[in-house]
């Protein structure tokens, strides 16, 4: 019975990976006029996947397994598979098929409306779509986990086990440490100079092989993945040997593609590190979006912004961009990477202010879901909060409430996973540094295998058998806390700004 239940779950995973193919194509290739038909395809496939996910025979198998000997006496993989497949099944079975289809269809329509609304900075174009989407998400929350608070029910899709009150408990001290850090950076008489990376010319034809080499060096396997171009970079997995990462290119800014690719390749390393023998089943799946983000942030920020990384990378960069970096030294390049500059757009934010963007979205979307804020009042609430945290007011909604795709895509409860990922990343990196004293010597020599092997063992191999908190606690030896991130940000940016 266990083998049959796993076989069914794998078939669902294969079909869901077809959904991922459609999603990847939608983000990278889809002609504008094809959106209507793509919405039909997405809705049709979502309906089939949902029917399979809620198949009554599978429900009976899982029910039987949960009461059988393997549920408590099987291997850890078998026990986790039974427990989690059953939990997933029950959650899905509580969703009416009409709601699932409606969410898929509204998601595609709302995203198309969002593209147009953002281009014209027209909130009115998006508002009815978001109103509809939030109503559907509330319905989803009530159906799928009636035992939980609505926001916790939605967050459970991305960060299983997380509860908003605990997240607030982690975010509040972080915000209390970051707001004064940003202010201290702004007022400091020492201001890092980033012109070397942002005002020279970095030909895109030279950027492509350069960033690819960096991705290969940290361990991304291009036989099992691709790098393509998009407006909004992402990583998606179409199968156990098919991990797609994307980036955008900017001739005037090397960090755009370099750090974009380090980030997405960090996600890719996690996907490529999953156990193939458990594909489509909990031991071969990722733990949560927060853990996913911890892997990308670790490579992007903790590794990629270290001076030791640049000791290895700079000669490579000099060879690729002789006109821009011909006589640059590590200190100059590193200084350029340490600029803290409040900006309106989250995806362009520096490492320090980024978390303020996320925490604000977490508070706003929670207020909408819990009924404390009307969708119609989102733009004003956004601008007021932004002014409070950043000391400036968005000039229009394109630089404010319209900038992110998440809400129109139905990704509500997703935002907090970004900052949770930063918190986990800092804690994991501190543990890795305790474990390997020569990590910086490794980086300076272009060796990243020890770090990757440790992540494979401590994080990737666990699949989703552990939830985020116990996973991080097991790897690092201490409960999850924001202190590591606060310490890391204050140390690194404090040094750059002479604080
Ligand atoms: Zn990411």
Short mmCIF file of C-alpha atoms and ligand atoms in Angstrom, two decimals:
data_model
loop_
_atom_site.label_atom_id
_atom_site.label_comp_id
_atom_site.label_asym_id
_atom_site.label_seq_id
_atom_site.Cartn_x
_atom_site.Cartn_y
_atom_site.Cartn_z
CA UNK A 1 0.00 0.00 0.00
CA UNK A 2 2.92 2.33 0.77
CA UNK A 3 4.32 1.83 -2.76
CA UNK A 4 0.91 2.55 -4.32
CA UNK A 5 0.46 5.72 -2.28
CA UNK A 6 3.95 6.87 -3.31
CA UNK A 7 3.27 6.02 -6.96
CA UNK A 8 0.15 8.15 -6.91
CA UNK A 9 1.96 11.04 -5.23
CA UNK A 10 4.72 10.84 -7.85
CA UNK A 11 2.17 11.00 -10.70
CA UNK A 12 0.75 14.15 -9.11
CA UNK A 13 4.26 15.58 -8.83
CA UNK A 14 4.91 14.89 -12.52
CA UNK A 15 1.70 16.68 -13.50
CA UNK A 16 2.48 19.56 -11.15
CA UNK A 17 5.85 19.83 -12.90
CA UNK A 18 3.93 20.34 -16.16
CA UNK A 19 2.25 23.29 -14.42
CA UNK A 20 5.77 24.52 -13.67
CA UNK A 21 6.67 24.29 -17.39
CA UNK A 22 3.66 26.46 -18.22
CA UNK A 23 4.63 28.88 -15.48
CA UNK A 24 8.23 29.13 -16.66
CA UNK A 25 7.07 29.72 -20.24
CA UNK A 26 4.56 32.33 -19.07
CA UNK A 27 7.34 34.30 -17.35
CA UNK A 28 9.97 34.01 -20.06
CA UNK A 29 8.42 33.47 -23.48
CA UNK A 30 4.63 33.94 -23.64
CA UNK A 31 3.35 36.40 -26.27
CA UNK A 32 0.97 38.90 -24.74
CA UNK A 33 -2.01 37.80 -26.83
CA UNK A 34 -1.61 34.21 -25.67
CA UNK A 35 -2.50 35.00 -22.05
CA UNK A 36 -6.16 34.07 -22.42
CA UNK A 37 -5.46 30.59 -23.70
CA UNK A 38 -2.72 30.13 -21.12
CA UNK A 39 -5.27 30.96 -18.42
CA UNK A 40 -7.48 28.17 -19.81
CA UNK A 41 -4.54 25.77 -19.85
CA UNK A 42 -3.53 26.67 -16.29
CA UNK A 43 -7.09 26.32 -15.01
CA UNK A 44 -7.65 22.99 -16.84
CA UNK A 45 -4.42 21.52 -15.53
CA UNK A 46 -5.01 22.86 -12.02
CA UNK A 47 -8.38 21.09 -12.04
CA UNK A 48 -6.80 17.77 -13.08
CA UNK A 49 -4.03 18.08 -10.50
CA UNK A 50 -6.52 18.96 -7.81
CA UNK A 51 -8.73 15.97 -8.73
CA UNK A 52 -5.72 13.65 -8.46
CA UNK A 53 -4.59 15.26 -5.22
CA UNK A 54 -7.99 14.63 -3.71
CA UNK A 55 -8.54 11.17 -5.23
CA UNK A 56 -10.69 9.17 -2.81
CA UNK A 57 -8.71 5.94 -3.25
CA UNK A 58 -5.50 7.78 -2.31
CA UNK A 59 -7.26 9.18 0.71
CA UNK A 60 -8.19 5.68 1.81
CA UNK A 61 -4.64 4.43 1.26
CA UNK A 62 -3.21 7.26 3.36
CA UNK A 63 -5.82 6.72 6.02
CA UNK A 64 -4.95 3.03 6.15
CA UNK A 65 -1.21 3.74 6.21
CA UNK A 66 -1.60 6.25 9.03
CA UNK A 67 -3.22 3.56 11.14
CA UNK A 68 -0.72 0.88 10.06
CA UNK A 69 2.67 -0.22 11.38
CA UNK A 70 4.81 1.88 8.98
CA UNK A 71 3.40 5.15 10.37
CA UNK A 72 5.28 4.63 13.61
CA UNK A 73 7.66 1.77 12.90
CA UNK A 74 8.87 2.55 9.37
CA UNK A 75 12.06 4.37 8.39
CA UNK A 76 12.12 8.12 9.12
CA UNK A 77 11.46 8.67 5.38
CA UNK A 78 8.44 6.37 5.41
CA UNK A 79 7.02 7.91 8.56
CA UNK A 80 7.42 11.45 7.25
CA UNK A 81 5.96 10.49 3.87
CA UNK A 82 2.82 9.02 5.43
CA UNK A 83 2.35 11.90 7.86
CA UNK A 84 2.92 14.67 5.31
CA UNK A 85 1.09 13.13 2.35
CA UNK A 86 -1.91 12.62 4.61
CA UNK A 87 -1.74 16.19 5.89
CA UNK A 88 -1.43 17.54 2.32
CA UNK A 89 -4.31 15.34 1.20
CA UNK A 90 -6.66 16.52 3.89
CA UNK A 91 -5.81 20.14 3.27
CA UNK A 92 -6.47 19.77 -0.47
CA UNK A 93 -9.63 17.75 0.05
CA UNK A 94 -11.13 20.62 2.01
CA UNK A 95 -10.82 22.95 -1.02
CA UNK A 96 -13.84 22.93 -3.35
CA UNK A 97 -12.75 22.29 -6.98
CA UNK A 98 -14.60 25.46 -8.03
CA UNK A 99 -12.36 27.50 -5.70
CA UNK A 100 -9.16 25.90 -7.01
CA UNK A 101 -10.10 26.63 -10.61
CA UNK A 102 -11.25 30.14 -9.77
CA UNK A 103 -7.95 30.89 -8.01
CA UNK A 104 -5.94 29.70 -11.02
CA UNK A 105 -8.06 31.67 -13.49
CA UNK A 106 -8.18 34.85 -11.38
CA UNK A 107 -4.43 34.58 -10.85
CA UNK A 108 -3.66 34.75 -14.57
CA UNK A 109 -6.16 37.58 -15.18
CA UNK A 110 -4.96 39.56 -12.19
CA UNK A 111 -1.32 39.22 -13.22
CA UNK A 112 -2.08 40.54 -16.69
CA UNK A 113 -4.01 43.44 -15.10
CA UNK A 114 -1.07 44.03 -12.77
CA UNK A 115 1.37 44.37 -15.69
CA UNK A 116 -0.84 47.03 -17.30
CA UNK A 117 -1.64 48.73 -13.97
CA UNK A 118 2.01 49.02 -13.02
CA UNK A 119 3.03 50.30 -16.45
CA UNK A 120 0.41 53.06 -16.21
CA UNK A 121 0.71 53.47 -12.43
CA UNK A 122 -3.05 52.94 -12.30
CA UNK A 123 -4.24 51.46 -9.01
CA UNK A 124 -7.86 51.54 -10.24
CA UNK A 125 -7.03 48.96 -12.94
CA UNK A 126 -5.80 46.47 -10.37
CA UNK A 127 -8.06 47.17 -7.40
CA UNK A 128 -11.08 45.04 -8.47
CA UNK A 129 -8.76 42.11 -9.27
CA UNK A 130 -7.03 42.32 -5.90
CA UNK A 131 -10.35 42.64 -4.17
CA UNK A 132 -11.45 39.42 -5.84
CA UNK A 133 -8.15 37.68 -5.14
CA UNK A 134 -8.11 38.54 -1.42
CA UNK A 135 -11.73 37.35 -1.13
CA UNK A 136 -10.74 34.03 -2.72
CA UNK A 137 -7.70 33.74 -0.45
CA UNK A 138 -9.83 34.29 2.64
CA UNK A 139 -12.15 31.56 1.42
CA UNK A 140 -9.17 29.30 0.80
CA UNK A 141 -7.80 30.02 4.27
CA UNK A 142 -11.09 29.12 5.94
CA UNK A 143 -11.49 25.92 3.92
CA UNK A 144 -8.02 24.44 4.06
CA UNK A 145 -7.12 24.91 7.72
CA UNK A 146 -10.26 25.84 9.64
CA UNK A 147 -8.31 25.15 12.84
CA UNK A 148 -5.91 28.04 12.18
CA UNK A 149 -6.05 31.81 12.06
CA UNK A 150 -6.67 32.90 8.45
CA UNK A 151 -3.22 34.32 7.91
CA UNK A 152 -1.54 31.30 9.49
CA UNK A 153 -3.60 29.07 7.21
CA UNK A 154 -2.27 30.91 4.13
CA UNK A 155 1.29 31.10 5.45
CA UNK A 156 1.17 27.33 5.98
CA UNK A 157 1.32 26.91 2.17
CA UNK A 158 4.79 28.47 2.11
CA UNK A 159 6.22 28.10 5.62
CA UNK A 160 4.63 25.04 7.21
CA UNK A 161 4.34 25.36 10.95
CA UNK A 162 4.97 29.12 11.04
CA UNK A 163 2.56 31.27 13.07
CA UNK A 164 2.21 34.98 12.54
CA UNK A 165 2.59 35.81 16.24
CA UNK A 166 6.00 34.07 16.30
CA UNK A 167 7.01 35.80 13.09
CA UNK A 168 6.10 39.18 14.62
CA UNK A 169 8.22 38.17 17.61
CA UNK A 170 11.22 37.72 15.29
CA UNK A 171 10.56 40.71 13.05
CA UNK A 172 10.00 43.35 15.73
CA UNK A 173 13.54 43.18 17.20
CA UNK A 174 14.93 43.02 13.66
CA UNK A 175 13.06 46.14 12.61
CA UNK A 176 14.14 47.82 15.86
CA UNK A 177 17.77 47.12 14.94
CA UNK A 178 17.59 47.92 11.22
CA UNK A 179 15.81 51.29 11.31
CA UNK A 180 18.62 52.86 13.44
CA UNK A 181 21.29 51.11 11.34
CA UNK A 182 19.88 52.67 8.17
CA UNK A 183 19.75 56.04 9.88
CA UNK A 184 23.31 55.72 11.20
CA UNK A 185 24.52 54.82 7.69
CA UNK A 186 22.72 57.84 6.23
CA UNK A 187 24.22 60.23 8.80
CA UNK A 188 27.74 58.81 8.86
CA UNK A 189 30.61 60.94 7.59
CA UNK A 190 32.01 57.77 5.96
CA UNK A 191 30.05 56.97 2.80
CA UNK A 192 31.11 53.98 0.66
CA UNK A 193 31.64 54.74 -2.99
CA UNK A 194 29.92 52.35 -5.41
CA UNK A 195 30.68 54.06 -8.70
CA UNK A 196 33.09 51.37 -9.84
CA UNK A 197 30.26 48.85 -10.06
CA UNK A 198 27.45 51.09 -11.19
CA UNK A 199 28.81 53.68 -13.55
CA UNK A 200 31.35 51.85 -15.69
CA UNK A 201 30.22 49.78 -18.68
CA UNK A 202 29.96 46.02 -18.33
CA UNK A 203 29.18 44.59 -21.78
CA UNK A 204 26.40 42.03 -21.52
CA UNK A 205 28.23 39.66 -23.87
CA UNK A 206 31.03 39.55 -21.30
CA UNK A 207 28.64 39.29 -18.35
CA UNK A 208 27.00 36.08 -19.65
CA UNK A 209 30.06 33.78 -19.50
CA UNK A 210 31.31 35.52 -16.35
CA UNK A 211 28.20 34.93 -14.24
CA UNK A 212 27.87 31.43 -15.65
CA UNK A 213 31.42 30.64 -14.52
CA UNK A 214 30.61 31.92 -11.03
CA UNK A 215 27.46 29.77 -10.88
CA UNK A 216 29.43 26.70 -12.00
CA UNK A 217 32.14 27.40 -9.42
CA UNK A 218 29.72 27.50 -6.48
CA UNK A 219 28.33 24.17 -7.73
CA UNK A 220 25.36 24.81 -10.05
CA UNK A 221 25.14 21.94 -12.53
CA UNK A 222 24.30 23.18 -16.05
CA UNK A 223 23.76 19.63 -17.28
CA UNK A 224 20.73 19.67 -14.99
CA UNK A 225 19.71 23.29 -15.39
CA UNK A 226 19.55 26.42 -17.54
CA UNK A 227 20.00 30.15 -17.22
CA UNK A 228 17.61 32.38 -19.21
CA UNK A 229 16.61 36.03 -19.33
CA UNK A 230 13.51 37.55 -17.67
CA UNK A 231 12.32 40.88 -16.33
CA UNK A 232 11.84 39.34 -12.86
CA UNK A 233 14.44 36.71 -12.01
CA UNK A 234 13.30 33.44 -10.45
CA UNK A 235 14.22 29.78 -10.05
CA UNK A 236 11.82 26.99 -10.89
CA UNK A 237 12.17 23.25 -11.09
CA UNK A 238 10.59 21.40 -13.98
CA UNK A 239 11.89 17.98 -12.95
CA UNK A 240 14.59 16.27 -10.88
CA UNK A 241 17.21 17.10 -13.52
CA UNK A 242 15.78 20.35 -14.84
CA UNK A 243 16.28 23.41 -12.70
CA UNK A 244 15.66 26.73 -14.48
CA UNK A 245 17.14 29.96 -13.22
CA UNK A 246 16.69 33.36 -14.84
CA UNK A 247 18.30 36.75 -14.60
CA UNK A 248 18.15 40.22 -16.05
CA UNK A 249 21.10 42.13 -17.47
CA UNK A 250 22.17 45.73 -17.00
CA UNK A 251 25.18 47.04 -18.89
CA UNK A 252 25.67 49.80 -16.32
CA UNK A 253 25.48 47.59 -13.25
CA UNK A 254 27.46 44.39 -12.75
CA UNK A 255 25.74 43.50 -9.43
CA UNK A 256 22.33 43.18 -11.14
CA UNK A 257 23.21 39.97 -12.97
CA UNK A 258 26.02 38.77 -10.70
CA UNK A 259 24.04 38.89 -7.46
CA UNK A 260 20.83 37.93 -9.23
CA UNK A 261 22.52 34.76 -10.50
CA UNK A 262 24.24 34.02 -7.16
CA UNK A 263 20.80 34.29 -5.59
CA UNK A 264 18.94 32.12 -8.10
CA UNK A 265 21.80 29.62 -8.33
CA UNK A 266 21.63 29.38 -4.53
CA UNK A 267 17.99 28.33 -4.93
CA UNK A 268 19.10 25.98 -7.70
CA UNK A 269 21.79 24.33 -5.54
CA UNK A 270 19.08 23.45 -3.04
CA UNK A 271 16.86 21.95 -5.76
CA UNK A 272 19.80 20.08 -7.28
CA UNK A 273 20.76 18.81 -3.82
CA UNK A 274 17.43 17.12 -3.16
CA UNK A 275 17.30 13.33 -3.02
CA UNK A 276 16.38 12.01 -6.47
CA UNK A 277 15.29 8.65 -5.06
CA UNK A 278 12.48 10.46 -3.23
CA UNK A 279 11.43 12.76 -6.10
CA UNK A 280 7.85 13.95 -5.66
CA UNK A 281 7.71 12.76 -2.07
CA UNK A 282 8.41 14.68 1.17
CA UNK A 283 11.99 13.40 1.74
CA UNK A 284 12.87 14.70 -1.76
CA UNK A 285 11.08 18.05 -1.50
CA UNK A 286 12.14 21.42 -0.14
CA UNK A 287 11.30 22.25 3.47
CA UNK A 288 9.73 25.67 2.98
CA UNK A 289 10.13 28.90 1.04
CA UNK A 290 11.98 30.41 3.99
CA UNK A 291 14.55 27.62 3.90
CA UNK A 292 14.70 28.01 0.11
CA UNK A 293 15.39 31.71 0.52
CA UNK A 294 18.02 30.99 3.18
CA UNK A 295 19.98 29.05 0.57
CA UNK A 296 19.82 31.84 -2.02
CA UNK A 297 20.63 34.58 0.48
CA UNK A 298 23.49 32.63 1.93
CA UNK A 299 25.25 32.43 -1.43
CA UNK A 300 24.26 35.91 -2.53
CA UNK A 301 25.01 37.88 0.62
CA UNK A 302 26.96 35.83 3.13
CA UNK A 303 29.35 34.36 0.52
CA UNK A 304 29.09 36.72 -2.46
CA UNK A 305 29.56 39.93 -0.49
CA UNK A 306 32.55 38.70 1.53
CA UNK A 307 36.03 40.06 0.84
CA UNK A 308 37.36 36.50 0.59
CA UNK A 309 34.93 35.74 -2.26
CA UNK A 310 36.25 38.79 -4.12
CA UNK A 311 39.85 37.74 -3.61
CA UNK A 312 38.99 34.79 -5.82
CA UNK A 313 36.46 36.54 -8.07
CA UNK A 314 38.23 39.80 -8.85
CA UNK A 315 40.93 38.40 -11.18
CA UNK A 316 38.13 36.67 -13.11
CA UNK A 317 36.11 39.90 -13.22
CA UNK A 318 39.16 41.94 -14.27
CA UNK A 319 39.77 39.58 -17.18
CA UNK A 320 36.10 39.81 -18.22
CA UNK A 321 35.80 43.59 -17.85
CA UNK A 322 39.28 45.04 -18.37
CA UNK A 323 38.02 48.54 -19.19
CA UNK A 324 35.89 48.82 -16.05
CA UNK A 325 37.95 46.89 -13.51
CA UNK A 326 41.45 46.87 -15.01
CA UNK A 327 43.15 48.27 -11.94
CA UNK A 328 40.50 47.80 -9.26
CA UNK A 329 41.46 46.20 -5.95
CA UNK A 330 39.38 44.01 -3.64
CA UNK A 331 38.85 46.77 -1.08
CA UNK A 332 37.39 49.14 -3.69
CA UNK A 333 35.00 46.55 -5.11
CA UNK A 334 33.97 45.37 -1.65
CA UNK A 335 33.29 48.93 -0.54
CA UNK A 336 31.05 49.40 -3.57
CA UNK A 337 28.94 46.44 -2.48
CA UNK A 338 28.29 47.85 0.98
CA UNK A 339 26.12 50.82 0.03
CA UNK A 340 22.90 51.21 2.05
CA UNK A 341 20.49 53.44 0.21
CA UNK A 342 16.73 53.48 0.95
CA UNK A 343 14.79 53.07 -2.28
CA UNK A 344 11.18 52.61 -3.28
CA UNK A 345 11.51 49.29 -5.09
CA UNK A 346 12.00 46.11 -3.06
CA UNK A 347 13.79 44.12 -5.74
CA UNK A 348 16.38 46.88 -6.10
CA UNK A 349 16.88 47.25 -2.35
CA UNK A 350 20.21 46.69 -0.62
CA UNK A 351 20.70 43.89 1.87
CA UNK A 352 19.88 46.07 4.91
CA UNK A 353 16.74 47.94 3.81
CA UNK A 354 15.35 44.89 2.00
CA UNK A 355 13.96 43.49 5.25
CA UNK A 356 12.07 46.73 5.95
CA UNK A 357 10.28 46.28 2.62
CA UNK A 358 9.33 42.73 3.53
CA UNK A 359 8.18 43.41 7.07
CA UNK A 360 5.94 46.19 5.82
CA UNK A 361 4.24 43.91 3.25
CA UNK A 362 3.82 41.23 5.92
CA UNK A 363 1.95 43.68 8.16
CA UNK A 364 -0.20 45.08 5.33
CA UNK A 365 -1.29 41.77 3.80
CA UNK A 366 -2.03 40.36 7.23
CA UNK A 367 -4.27 43.35 7.97
CA UNK A 368 -6.17 42.78 4.70
CA UNK A 369 -6.59 39.03 5.29
CA UNK A 370 -7.67 39.52 8.89
CA UNK A 371 -10.18 42.20 7.89
CA UNK A 372 -8.46 45.19 9.48
CA UNK A 373 -7.66 46.92 6.18
CA UNK A 374 -9.77 47.24 3.02
CA UNK A 375 -8.09 46.55 -0.33
CA UNK A 376 -9.24 50.02 -1.43
CA UNK A 377 -7.17 51.56 1.40
CA UNK A 378 -3.96 49.66 0.55
CA UNK A 379 -2.23 52.45 -1.44
CA UNK A 380 -2.60 55.02 1.34
CA UNK A 381 -1.65 52.52 4.05
CA UNK A 382 1.39 51.54 1.97
CA UNK A 383 2.58 55.11 1.54
CA UNK A 384 2.08 56.01 5.20
CA UNK A 385 4.02 53.01 6.43
CA UNK A 386 6.75 53.50 3.84
CA UNK A 387 7.27 57.07 4.98
CA UNK A 388 7.52 55.93 8.59
CA UNK A 389 10.16 53.26 7.90
CA UNK A 390 12.14 54.86 5.10
CA UNK A 391 11.66 58.59 5.65
CA UNK A 392 10.31 59.20 2.14
CA UNK A 393 6.97 58.86 0.34
CA UNK A 394 6.50 56.97 -2.96
CA UNK A 395 5.88 59.45 -5.80
CA UNK A 396 3.23 57.20 -7.37
CA UNK A 397 1.70 53.73 -6.97
CA UNK A 398 4.09 52.17 -9.49
CA UNK A 399 6.82 52.95 -6.93
CA UNK A 400 4.51 51.80 -4.14
CA UNK A 401 1.70 49.31 -3.88
CA UNK A 402 1.81 48.24 -7.56
CA UNK A 403 5.42 47.09 -7.63
CA UNK A 404 5.09 43.42 -6.59
CA UNK A 405 3.46 40.58 -8.49
CA UNK A 406 2.69 38.52 -5.36
CA UNK A 407 -0.79 39.66 -4.41
CA UNK A 408 -2.13 39.55 -7.96
CA UNK A 409 -0.64 36.06 -8.32
CA UNK A 410 -2.46 34.98 -5.15
CA UNK A 411 0.80 34.61 -3.20
CA UNK A 412 -0.55 35.90 0.11
CA UNK A 413 1.43 34.86 3.19
CA UNK A 414 4.54 34.53 1.02
CA UNK A 415 6.35 37.80 1.84
CA UNK A 416 7.50 36.93 5.39
CA UNK A 417 9.45 33.96 3.98
CA UNK A 418 11.96 36.40 2.42
CA UNK A 419 13.05 37.83 5.75
CA UNK A 420 12.73 34.49 7.53
CA UNK A 421 15.17 33.26 4.86
CA UNK A 422 17.62 36.05 5.73
CA UNK A 423 17.31 35.15 9.41
CA UNK A 424 17.97 31.44 8.72
CA UNK A 425 20.83 32.27 6.31
CA UNK A 426 22.71 34.36 8.86
CA UNK A 427 22.26 31.70 11.53
CA UNK A 428 23.37 28.91 9.15
CA UNK A 429 26.41 30.85 7.98
CA UNK A 430 27.49 31.57 11.55
CA UNK A 431 27.25 27.83 12.26
CA UNK A 432 29.21 26.98 9.10
CA UNK A 433 31.95 29.39 10.15
CA UNK A 434 32.14 27.72 13.56
CA UNK A 435 32.28 24.31 11.86
CA UNK A 436 34.96 25.23 9.28
CA UNK A 437 37.57 27.64 10.54
CA UNK A 438 39.21 27.99 7.12
CA UNK A 439 36.10 28.96 5.19
CA UNK A 440 37.48 32.33 4.08
CA UNK A 441 40.70 30.69 2.84
CA UNK A 442 38.49 28.36 0.83
CA UNK A 443 36.50 31.21 -0.70
CA UNK A 444 39.65 33.16 -1.51
CA UNK A 445 40.89 30.11 -3.44
CA UNK A 446 37.54 29.66 -5.22
CA UNK A 447 36.69 26.55 -3.22
CA UNK A 448 33.07 26.30 -2.13
CA UNK A 449 32.70 22.52 -1.85
CA UNK A 450 33.04 22.28 1.94
CA UNK A 451 30.25 24.79 2.51
CA UNK A 452 28.03 23.20 -0.13
CA UNK A 453 28.63 19.70 1.21
CA UNK A 454 27.68 20.88 4.70
CA UNK A 455 24.46 22.47 3.38
CA UNK A 456 23.67 19.32 1.41
CA UNK A 457 24.04 17.24 4.55
CA UNK A 458 22.37 19.55 7.07
CA UNK A 459 19.64 21.11 4.93
CA UNK A 460 19.13 19.63 1.46
CA UNK A 461 19.15 15.95 2.43
CA UNK A 462 16.43 16.50 5.04
CA UNK A 463 13.91 17.34 2.34
CA UNK A 464 10.78 18.45 4.09
CA UNK A 465 10.96 15.82 6.78
CA UNK A 466 11.64 18.64 9.26
CA UNK A 467 9.89 22.02 9.42
CA UNK A 468 12.04 25.15 9.19
CA UNK A 469 12.61 25.79 12.88
CA UNK A 470 13.72 22.29 13.89
CA UNK A 471 15.79 22.05 10.69
CA UNK A 472 17.72 25.23 11.43
CA UNK A 473 18.00 24.34 15.09
CA UNK A 474 19.44 20.92 14.27
CA UNK A 475 21.97 22.40 11.83
CA UNK A 476 23.08 25.27 14.05
CA UNK A 477 22.59 23.99 17.59
CA UNK A 478 20.38 26.88 18.69
CA UNK A 479 16.75 27.97 18.31
CA UNK A 480 15.94 30.31 15.42
CA UNK A 481 16.55 33.93 16.31
CA UNK A 482 17.12 37.18 14.45
CA UNK A 483 20.21 38.05 16.50
CA UNK A 484 22.60 36.44 14.01
CA UNK A 485 21.24 38.56 11.20
CA UNK A 486 21.28 41.73 13.31
CA UNK A 487 24.88 41.01 14.31
CA UNK A 488 25.95 40.22 10.76
CA UNK A 489 24.38 43.39 9.32
CA UNK A 490 25.71 45.68 12.03
CA UNK A 491 29.22 44.18 11.81
CA UNK A 492 29.58 44.29 8.05
CA UNK A 493 27.75 47.52 7.29
CA UNK A 494 28.94 49.17 10.48
CA UNK A 495 32.52 48.58 9.33
CA UNK A 496 31.81 49.95 5.84
CA UNK A 497 30.26 53.10 7.30
CA UNK A 498 32.82 53.55 10.11
CA UNK A 499 30.14 53.12 12.80
ZN1 LIG B 1 14.75 34.03 -3.74
#
